[in-house]
């Protein structure tokens, strides 16, 4: 708390440092200097510096006994802190993962206004979670970093940890069973699945959604209305479900298809988990989705040819 309070109090002073003023100038030139951007900048100047101050003595102590490796799991404030430590202590090995929200302009309007130059200059490696996300980042930054730091920007797929043996079981219930798993918020576009359910006439269908979020109550109301008017359809919103319980469900409850209609993704772990249990997947071609789902017929062990 002491470190955080000190960082907050001194943040306005750091706004007048050369590196911060360069970011402000860049934001002004791109027409993005506003109250929202000032909030993002404050976050970096407060907590990026606080992380650095707090970690520095531990890193220095560690260097006495050998190599120190620093990994930021996000290409955000933490990555800048790692870069600052690398700048101060060059013998440190500093790395960062880069997912989606930090580098996708659809999710982050200020992709290149958060000290990325320092991140690229000092980090040893940046591991993008998909090839598509690396390409998207480079396009949004006009390939400035791709040209100078090409050796630094690698791709490393996250994968998923399969907690249980086996695959999703067969069933002969005469009902199509669909599952989706995500937060219930606008970019996940759960409403599009709901639109399909409201017009569904092909056969009995059950759609189960796993996950909560700000639109959950609205979607539940729509589900109730849909089930009243369409007797072919059964819809279940289970709300928050732990990852362990999600995977346990995949080993015990038959699923014919996993659906993801997001407007933006990195490489969705939810999709990889479904595939790990042999569940066919249909998803929008966004982010790195096409790097784990092939748009061609696939023969699975539990179903006929699906596309």
PDB file of N, CA, C and O in Angstrom, residues 49-91:
ATOM      1  N   UNK A  49       5.038   2.064 -12.646  1.00  0.00           N
ATOM      2  CA  UNK A  49       6.179   2.483 -11.827  1.00  0.00           C
ATOM      3  C   UNK A  49       6.175   1.775 -10.474  1.00  0.00           C
ATOM      4  O   UNK A  49       7.226   1.394  -9.949  1.00  0.00           O
ATOM      5  N   UNK A  50       4.972   1.578  -9.911  1.00  0.00           N
ATOM      6  CA  UNK A  50       4.884   0.907  -8.608  1.00  0.00           C
ATOM      7  C   UNK A  50       5.385  -0.528  -8.700  1.00  0.00           C
ATOM      8  O   UNK A  50       6.118  -1.008  -7.826  1.00  0.00           O
ATOM      9  N   UNK A  51       5.001  -1.245  -9.772  1.00  0.00           N
ATOM     10  CA  UNK A  51       5.497  -2.613  -9.971  1.00  0.00           C
ATOM     11  C   UNK A  51       7.022  -2.614 -10.041  1.00  0.00           C
ATOM     12  O   UNK A  51       7.701  -3.462  -9.465  1.00  0.00           O
ATOM     13  N   UNK A  52       7.542  -1.652 -10.796  1.00  0.00           N
ATOM     14  CA  UNK A  52       8.991  -1.546 -10.973  1.00  0.00           C
ATOM     15  C   UNK A  52       9.689  -1.328  -9.629  1.00  0.00           C
ATOM     16  O   UNK A  52      10.661  -2.017  -9.287  1.00  0.00           O
ATOM     17  N   UNK A  53       9.187  -0.378  -8.861  1.00  0.00           N
ATOM     18  CA  UNK A  53       9.803  -0.054  -7.563  1.00  0.00           C
ATOM     19  C   UNK A  53       9.751  -1.255  -6.624  1.00  0.00           C
ATOM     20  O   UNK A  53      10.729  -1.563  -5.932  1.00  0.00           O
ATOM     21  N   UNK A  54       8.624  -1.938  -6.598  1.00  0.00           N
ATOM     22  CA  UNK A  54       8.451  -3.062  -5.678  1.00  0.00           C
ATOM     23  C   UNK A  54       9.310  -4.261  -6.081  1.00  0.00           C
ATOM     24  O   UNK A  54       9.846  -4.982  -5.226  1.00  0.00           O
ATOM     25  N   UNK A  55       9.432  -4.498  -7.381  1.00  0.00           N
ATOM     26  CA  UNK A  55      10.150  -5.690  -7.854  1.00  0.00           C
ATOM     27  C   UNK A  55      11.668  -5.511  -7.865  1.00  0.00           C
ATOM     28  O   UNK A  55      12.411  -6.486  -7.720  1.00  0.00           O
ATOM     29  N   UNK A  56      12.121  -4.301  -8.029  1.00  0.00           N
ATOM     30  CA  UNK A  56      13.548  -4.040  -8.237  1.00  0.00           C
ATOM     31  C   UNK A  56      14.453  -4.669  -7.173  1.00  0.00           C
ATOM     32  O   UNK A  56      15.436  -5.357  -7.515  1.00  0.00           O
ATOM     33  N   UNK A  57      14.202  -4.500  -5.870  1.00  0.00           N
ATOM     34  CA  UNK A  57      15.113  -5.093  -4.875  1.00  0.00           C
ATOM     35  C   UNK A  57      15.151  -6.624  -4.940  1.00  0.00           C
ATOM     36  O   UNK A  57      16.200  -7.230  -4.717  1.00  0.00           O
ATOM     37  N   UNK A  58      14.012  -7.247  -5.256  1.00  0.00           N
ATOM     38  CA  UNK A  58      13.981  -8.709  -5.367  1.00  0.00           C
ATOM     39  C   UNK A  58      14.805  -9.166  -6.571  1.00  0.00           C
ATOM     40  O   UNK A  58      15.520 -10.171  -6.514  1.00  0.00           O
ATOM     41  N   UNK A  59      14.687  -8.420  -7.661  1.00  0.00           N
ATOM     42  CA  UNK A  59      15.437  -8.765  -8.867  1.00  0.00           C
ATOM     43  C   UNK A  59      16.942  -8.599  -8.618  1.00  0.00           C
ATOM     44  O   UNK A  59      17.744  -9.453  -8.996  1.00  0.00           O
ATOM     45  N   UNK A  60      17.318  -7.516  -7.961  1.00  0.00           N
ATOM     46  CA  UNK A  60      18.738  -7.270  -7.676  1.00  0.00           C
ATOM     47  C   UNK A  60      19.299  -8.357  -6.772  1.00  0.00           C
ATOM     48  O   UNK A  60      20.429  -8.823  -6.956  1.00  0.00           O
ATOM     49  N   UNK A  61      18.502  -8.780  -5.808  1.00  0.00           N
ATOM     50  CA  UNK A  61      18.942  -9.849  -4.916  1.00  0.00           C
ATOM     51  C   UNK A  61      19.082 -11.158  -5.690  1.00  0.00           C
ATOM     52  O   UNK A  61      20.039 -11.920  -5.487  1.00  0.00           O
ATOM     53  N   UNK A  62      18.146 -11.411  -6.590  1.00  0.00           N
ATOM     54  CA  UNK A  62      18.206 -12.626  -7.387  1.00  0.00           C
ATOM     55  C   UNK A  62      19.418 -12.672  -8.298  1.00  0.00           C
ATOM     56  O   UNK A  62      19.997 -13.743  -8.532  1.00  0.00           O
ATOM     57  N   UNK A  63      19.823 -11.524  -8.824  1.00  0.00           N
ATOM     58  CA  UNK A  63      20.975 -11.471  -9.733  1.00  0.00           C
ATOM     59  C   UNK A  63      22.273 -11.862  -9.037  1.00  0.00           C
ATOM     60  O   UNK A  63      23.229 -12.277  -9.687  1.00  0.00           O
ATOM     61  N   UNK A  64      22.297 -11.750  -7.722  1.00  0.00           N
ATOM     62  CA  UNK A  64      23.506 -12.150  -6.981  1.00  0.00           C
ATOM     63  C   UNK A  64      23.725 -13.660  -7.056  1.00  0.00           C
ATOM     64  O   UNK A  64      24.854 -14.146  -6.899  1.00  0.00           O
ATOM     65  N   UNK A  65      22.638 -14.392  -7.273  1.00  0.00           N
ATOM     66  CA  UNK A  65      22.712 -15.855  -7.262  1.00  0.00           C
ATOM     67  C   UNK A  65      22.613 -16.469  -8.657  1.00  0.00           C
ATOM     68  O   UNK A  65      22.581 -17.691  -8.795  1.00  0.00           O
ATOM     69  N   UNK A  66      22.551 -15.644  -9.701  1.00  0.00           N
ATOM     70  CA  UNK A  66      22.473 -16.182 -11.059  1.00  0.00           C
ATOM     71  C   UNK A  66      21.538 -15.360 -11.929  1.00  0.00           C
ATOM     72  O   UNK A  66      21.314 -14.177 -11.679  1.00  0.00           O
ATOM     73  N   UNK A  67      20.987 -16.004 -12.951  1.00  0.00           N
ATOM     74  CA  UNK A  67      20.110 -15.306 -13.890  1.00  0.00           C
ATOM     75  C   UNK A  67      18.739 -15.047 -13.279  1.00  0.00           C
ATOM     76  O   UNK A  67      18.251 -15.821 -12.462  1.00  0.00           O
ATOM     77  N   UNK A  68      18.139 -13.948 -13.716  1.00  0.00           N
ATOM     78  CA  UNK A  68      16.763 -13.629 -13.333  1.00  0.00           C
ATOM     79  C   UNK A  68      15.940 -13.462 -14.606  1.00  0.00           C
ATOM     80  O   UNK A  68      16.321 -12.717 -15.508  1.00  0.00           O
ATOM     81  N   UNK A  69      14.836 -14.193 -14.676  1.00  0.00           N
ATOM     82  CA  UNK A  69      13.918 -14.102 -15.812  1.00  0.00           C
ATOM     83  C   UNK A  69      12.620 -13.462 -15.333  1.00  0.00           C
ATOM     84  O   UNK A  69      12.049 -13.880 -14.328  1.00  0.00           O
ATOM     85  N   UNK A  70      12.156 -12.456 -16.062  1.00  0.00           N
ATOM     86  CA  UNK A  70      10.907 -11.769 -15.733  1.00  0.00           C
ATOM     87  C   UNK A  70       9.919 -12.019 -16.864  1.00  0.00           C
ATOM     88  O   UNK A  70      10.231 -11.796 -18.036  1.00  0.00           O
ATOM     89  N   UNK A  71       8.731 -12.498 -16.528  1.00  0.00           N
ATOM     90  CA  UNK A  71       7.691 -12.728 -17.529  1.00  0.00           C
ATOM     91  C   UNK A  71       6.457 -11.916 -17.187  1.00  0.00           C
ATOM     92  O   UNK A  71       5.874 -12.077 -16.111  1.00  0.00           O
ATOM     93  N   UNK A  72       6.066 -11.041 -18.099  1.00  0.00           N
ATOM     94  CA  UNK A  72       4.775 -10.359 -17.985  1.00  0.00           C
ATOM     95  C   UNK A  72       3.761 -11.177 -18.764  1.00  0.00           C
ATOM     96  O   UNK A  72       3.976 -11.498 -19.931  1.00  0.00           O
ATOM     97  N   UNK A  73       2.654 -11.515 -18.131  1.00  0.00           N
ATOM     98  CA  UNK A  73       1.632 -12.322 -18.812  1.00  0.00           C
ATOM     99  C   UNK A  73       0.734 -11.488 -19.716  1.00  0.00           C
ATOM    100  O   UNK A  73      -0.105 -12.039 -20.426  1.00  0.00           O
ATOM    101  N   UNK A  74       0.903 -10.162 -19.685  1.00  0.00           N
ATOM    102  CA  UNK A  74       0.114  -9.277 -20.549  1.00  0.00           C
ATOM    103  C   UNK A  74       1.038  -8.220 -21.140  1.00  0.00           C
ATOM    104  O   UNK A  74       1.945  -7.715 -20.463  1.00  0.00           O
ATOM    105  N   UNK A  75       0.783  -7.830 -22.397  1.00  0.00           N
ATOM    106  CA  UNK A  75       1.573  -6.792 -23.050  1.00  0.00           C
ATOM    107  C   UNK A  75       0.984  -5.426 -22.690  1.00  0.00           C
ATOM    108  O   UNK A  75       0.562  -4.663 -23.539  1.00  0.00           O
ATOM    109  N   UNK A  76       0.948  -5.164 -21.389  1.00  0.00           N
ATOM    110  CA  UNK A  76       0.298  -3.956 -20.891  1.00  0.00           C
ATOM    111  C   UNK A  76       1.204  -3.312 -19.833  1.00  0.00           C
ATOM    112  O   UNK A  76       2.413  -3.219 -20.018  1.00  0.00           O
ATOM    113  N   UNK A  77       0.603  -2.849 -18.722  1.00  0.00           N
ATOM    114  CA  UNK A  77       1.369  -2.166 -17.678  1.00  0.00           C
ATOM    115  C   UNK A  77       2.522  -3.031 -17.185  1.00  0.00           C
ATOM    116  O   UNK A  77       3.646  -2.544 -16.995  1.00  0.00           O
ATOM    117  N   UNK A  78       2.250  -4.326 -16.995  1.00  0.00           N
ATOM    118  CA  UNK A  78       3.269  -5.231 -16.456  1.00  0.00           C
ATOM    119  C   UNK A  78       4.458  -5.353 -17.404  1.00  0.00           C
ATOM    120  O   UNK A  78       5.608  -5.461 -16.976  1.00  0.00           O
ATOM    121  N   UNK A  79       4.182  -5.346 -18.712  1.00  0.00           N
ATOM    122  CA  UNK A  79       5.255  -5.446 -19.704  1.00  0.00           C
ATOM    123  C   UNK A  79       6.144  -4.204 -19.659  1.00  0.00           C
ATOM    124  O   UNK A  79       7.366  -4.287 -19.842  1.00  0.00           O
ATOM    125  N   UNK A  80       5.523  -3.042 -19.428  1.00  0.00           N
ATOM    126  CA  UNK A  80       6.316  -1.817 -19.320  1.00  0.00           C
ATOM    127  C   UNK A  80       7.204  -1.873 -18.078  1.00  0.00           C
ATOM    128  O   UNK A  80       8.367  -1.470 -18.120  1.00  0.00           O
ATOM    129  N   UNK A  81       6.668  -2.392 -16.983  1.00  0.00           N
ATOM    130  CA  UNK A  81       7.473  -2.552 -15.767  1.00  0.00           C
ATOM    131  C   UNK A  81       8.659  -3.470 -16.024  1.00  0.00           C
ATOM    132  O   UNK A  81       9.782  -3.186 -15.585  1.00  0.00           O
ATOM    133  N   UNK A  82       8.409  -4.575 -16.730  1.00  0.00           N
ATOM    134  CA  UNK A  82       9.501  -5.498 -17.055  1.00  0.00           C
ATOM    135  C   UNK A  82      10.548  -4.818 -17.924  1.00  0.00           C
ATOM    136  O   UNK A  82      11.757  -5.034 -17.743  1.00  0.00           O
ATOM    137  N   UNK A  83      10.091  -3.976 -18.856  1.00  0.00           N
ATOM    138  CA  UNK A  83      11.022  -3.238 -19.717  1.00  0.00           C
ATOM    139  C   UNK A  83      11.852  -2.250 -18.902  1.00  0.00           C
ATOM    140  O   UNK A  83      13.062  -2.092 -19.141  1.00  0.00           O
ATOM    141  N   UNK A  84      11.228  -1.585 -17.940  1.00  0.00           N
ATOM    142  CA  UNK A  84      11.956  -0.643 -17.084  1.00  0.00           C
ATOM    143  C   UNK A  84      13.031  -1.364 -16.265  1.00  0.00           C
ATOM    144  O   UNK A  84      14.146  -0.850 -16.086  1.00  0.00           O
ATOM    145  N   UNK A  85      12.693  -2.560 -15.777  1.00  0.00           N
ATOM    146  CA  UNK A  85      13.668  -3.341 -15.006  1.00  0.00           C
ATOM    147  C   UNK A  85      14.819  -3.774 -15.899  1.00  0.00           C
ATOM    148  O   UNK A  85      15.988  -3.755 -15.483  1.00  0.00           O
ATOM    149  N   UNK A  86      14.510  -4.176 -17.120  1.00  0.00           N
ATOM    150  CA  UNK A  86      15.548  -4.579 -18.072  1.00  0.00           C
ATOM    151  C   UNK A  86      16.458  -3.396 -18.410  1.00  0.00           C
ATOM    152  O   UNK A  86      17.677  -3.542 -18.528  1.00  0.00           O
ATOM    153  N   UNK A  87      15.863  -2.219 -18.556  1.00  0.00           N
ATOM    154  CA  UNK A  87      16.644  -1.023 -18.852  1.00  0.00           C
ATOM    155  C   UNK A  87      17.618  -0.716 -17.716  1.00  0.00           C
ATOM    156  O   UNK A  87      18.788  -0.389 -17.947  1.00  0.00           O
ATOM    157  N   UNK A  88      17.134  -0.845 -16.484  1.00  0.00           N
ATOM    158  CA  UNK A  88      17.955  -0.545 -15.317  1.00  0.00           C
ATOM    159  C   UNK A  88      18.971  -1.645 -15.039  1.00  0.00           C
ATOM    160  O   UNK A  88      20.109  -1.370 -14.619  1.00  0.00           O
ATOM    161  N   UNK A  89      18.552  -2.901 -15.285  1.00  0.00           N
ATOM    162  CA  UNK A  89      19.406  -4.058 -14.982  1.00  0.00           C
ATOM    163  C   UNK A  89      19.546  -4.897 -16.245  1.00  0.00           C
ATOM    164  O   UNK A  89      18.827  -5.884 -16.451  1.00  0.00           O
ATOM    165  N   UNK A  90      20.454  -4.535 -17.148  1.00  0.00           N
ATOM    166  CA  UNK A  90      20.558  -5.161 -18.479  1.00  0.00           C
ATOM    167  C   UNK A  90      20.787  -6.667 -18.470  1.00  0.00           C
ATOM    168  O   UNK A  90      20.456  -7.340 -19.456  1.00  0.00           O
ATOM    169  N   UNK A  91      21.331  -7.228 -17.389  1.00  0.00           N
ATOM    170  CA  UNK A  91      21.583  -8.665 -17.359  1.00  0.00           C
ATOM    171  C   UNK A  91      20.318  -9.487 -17.142  1.00  0.00           C
ATOM    172  O   UNK A  91      20.307 -10.711 -17.312  1.00  0.00           O
TER     173      UNK A  91
END
